[in-house]
Structures are given as C-alpha cells and as structure tokens.
C-alpha cells in the first residue's frame, strides 16, 4: 500500500490520459468490440495501450488491460528494463472498472494505481462484484489503489450503445443453436 | 513417462481408480449449517396442536424460514411431552436472548395459550439445506424440509461418473501432467492443462504454464484458452518455443467445422478443461469469460479460486457458471503442485 500512496496524479494529467483512453474505447466500438480502452503510463510516457480485442483474436481474455500489459512487456524488452521495475511505477488509465480477471492480473503485475471511468456492474473486480484490488492476499501480487469517476458518463454511454446494437458474436440462445446443428 | 506405466501406478488390479472425483460446490452448498436461536415450547395437550399452530403462525409467520418445520416430535421415551413447537425467533436484533414467559411472547392475547408449556431456547438451522450432508446436519438440530438435488447427491457419493468416463478423465489428466513435466524441463512452473470437447472426445489443446518465459500471466489455463483460440483461427500468442503446447487445427479434422454462430468468440462453450492444479482468480475468471462448461483439477492450490479462496465458478452475480470437480489423479498432481509451489517461492 505504501507504494500506492506515492502515486499521486494531477487532475490535469488524468484528464489528458483519460481523453486518450476514451478514444481507444471509441476505436473498439467502431470495430465491433466491447468499448473499453486503456493506457499504461510510466514516467509520463505511454508504454502500453490497449482496447478490447476479444472478437478479433477469438480469445475471450483479450481485454484492453491484458493487451496493454503485453505491450508494456514488449516495451520492457526493447528498452532492456526489468518488468517489475516498470510495472511498479506505472499508472493504468482505463475507461471501465477492470473485471475480476484483469484486477487479478494487475495485482500480479504489481501496478500501484488504476484510474478508471465507470463501474463494471457485471464483472467488476475493484468492488462491484468482488474486491480483488484491495483484498489482502499474501501470495498473489500486491493490492492497488483506485481513483474512479473520470469521464464515466461517456464510458457508460459507449457501453450502452454497444449492448443496444447487441453483440453479434455473443453465444446464441440454445434454441437457435439447435436449429443450426442439424 | 509412458502412459502405460502411469496407468499401472494409478489403477488398481481390478480396474478401479485410485482417485476420486469430488464436486466443488458453490459457497452456499459447501458451507457449514448456521444455527439461530428461537423460542420453542412443549405442547402439553396434543389435541391443541392444530389450533396452536394456526394461532402462533398468525402472530409469528416465520415466512423467511420456510425450511423450518413448526413442530417436532420428541421420540425419546424419557421426554415428558410428545411434541415441541417453534414460537418465534429469539434475539434477532442481536440482543442477548434471555428466557421469556408465554405472556411476554404473546402480550396481546391473540393466542389462547392453553396446552402450551414453558418456553425454552433452542438453536435451529438458519438456512435451507442444499445438499444431503447439510440436510443431515440441519435435521439433527430441528426438523427441516429438503428438496434433494439428485445430481449433487450422486456427485457427492462419487457415482456421477462411470468407470469408462473416469478412465477417459484419467487419460486427459495424464496429457496435462505430461505437458507440465515437459514445461518443467524448459524451466517452467510444472502446471499443465488439457481442453477437451466432451461431445466428440477430441482433445482440442494441451498446454503448460509459461509464466517463467516472457509473460508472467501465461498461466496454464490462459495458455490453453489461447491455444483453443488458435485452433479456431485466432490467438494472441506464439507458442513456437514451447513444443508441448499444442492445439488441434480446425482444418485437420474429419468432423465438420463448428457452425459459425456456435459461440464464437466464446469458443470454450461446451468444452471441458483438465488442470493439474486449481487455477488462480485470474484464470478462473478467464474461464468464466470463455464460457467453459466443466473444469477438472487434480490438486487444490493455496491461492486457488475454484473452492479455496473463491468460488468463481458458481456465483449468481456473474453471467456464466461452470461445474468443477477435483481429485483426478490427485497424488500425481499433488506432487507436481508441491514442485510448483517450491518453484514459485524461489
């Protein structure tokens, strides 16, 4: 927790990064993906960014945060830095509260601070469904701090738009499935 | 290393398995029976029972506890009265429940108290029993109603799977164990996983933990989810450095490809995963997102999220639930798990 307390970000900074995260989410929406976008910022530099790419990869775990973590790992390799050193000094800006899976991943990567827009009522891992972010678990990474509420209305609006148009890739109902599988 | 020698080790001469499949139930199903205090009183005059039931229930309906039977028969020959009746909850507001007189419990005279004896405190089950063990425990305190779920009872008795099914399950777990061992020879944490389509019996992917490589999040379950994605023409990672991580290419089968609308990208719909070790929270939630149907793991893990620290597979507030069983080739998996705990802490 001590590490988390050191990570304060100014409101101006937050606005600017969240603006970019929102744009990533818009990109996801335009590509038929769940509209979540995120940035990972280390020393005032974007070292990873991601948007949901579940449909593109046919892998349901390709959430924006997981994509961004992979990019940071690549960045570390290119810049010959230890991932632990970079991740423990990186702030994540994401439009929606990380889900339980991503919250667990962020703990394991030891990210100290997450700034997010709206709550994730369905899967949220930072309080909405489970509180993975602040749980005291000795053997699974470190807890992280959350700051929430930035650009949350836009984030919710994008999610609503997405779910209104219905996910064309979501599993069809059982009745429909039977019709197809001769 | 050969499967043959392994089978001899884990199968008894008469063909029965040396391991058991145990269901990992939801938190509600696996928890201990909770008790709460109520006031009860003996029914001294049996003929008054029906009337007393009606009048007491009108004042104290106990509608939040439909599992509780109002009356219990005292079968013991030494018991001075044949029946006892629940009157009302005691100490619901947290105050110390002391003894009360009938006049205190029914101050408004709505109940004709003739036929009732002196009230006493008794602890009764607070929740509806969901499994037979919970029912047996609950009923030892006070009679309760129970709607048995046959499938869960069968699972708890260990007779949900036939010997043939258990043999197949052993084969799938052996593939996971072999992958774990091959991964370990490349310096990886020895955890392995297999993904099977139970409808066809085909093994779709076999993988091992790769977290010691370039990505610390590539746990065995995450690897297998991505290998299945590869087999469906997607995928995010390259596993060319890990020859023990394999998948069944979609175009390499005699089976017709799954219809496009059949769950893509939720491509683990209907599939089973065999894991040598209970998965962590990240992996357990990844399997919710992937819509896995069942998970079988060998040995529990101290940070496992399918029964140990959480019950991610059976939460009503998540949009998908899956069945979980543990114990398949438990001894071998336990040995691997001990190795991996050692590796992770070093």
CSV table of C-alpha atoms in Angstrom, one decimal, chain B residues 2 11 16 28 36 38 49 79 101 108 115 122 129 133 136 160 176 213 237-238 250 267 271 301-302 312 315 329 336:
chain,number,residue,atom,x,y,z
B,2,UNK,CA,4.9,-43.8,-20.8
B,11,UNK,CA,-5.2,-48.1,-11.4
B,16,UNK,CA,-10.9,-49.3,-10.3
B,28,UNK,CA,-23.8,-21.8,-0.2
B,36,UNK,CA,-30.0,-19.3,15.1
B,38,UNK,CA,-35.7,-19.5,18.5
B,49,UNK,CA,-51.7,-28.8,18.4
B,79,UNK,CA,-39.2,-37.0,27.1
B,101,UNK,CA,-42.6,-16.3,29.6
B,108,UNK,CA,-51.7,-9.1,23.2
B,115,UNK,CA,-51.9,-26.6,26.1
B,122,UNK,CA,-33.3,-23.9,21.0
B,129,UNK,CA,-30.2,-27.1,3.3
B,133,UNK,CA,-24.8,-33.6,4.2
B,136,UNK,CA,-28.4,-34.4,7.8
B,160,UNK,CA,-21.8,-39.4,-11.1
B,176,UNK,CA,-1.9,-32.4,-18.8
B,213,UNK,CA,9.0,-17.0,-20.1
B,237,UNK,CA,0.4,-15.5,-28.5
B,238,UNK,CA,3.1,-17.6,-30.3
B,250,UNK,CA,-9.6,-26.8,-37.2
B,267,UNK,CA,-15.1,-20.7,-28.1
B,271,UNK,CA,-15.7,-27.7,-23.5
B,301,UNK,CA,-3.9,-24.6,-4.6
B,302,UNK,CA,-3.5,-22.2,-1.7
B,312,UNK,CA,-15.7,-18.1,-9.1
B,315,UNK,CA,-21.5,-17.0,-8.4
B,329,UNK,CA,-5.0,-38.3,-10.3
B,336,UNK,CA,3.6,-31.5,-9.3
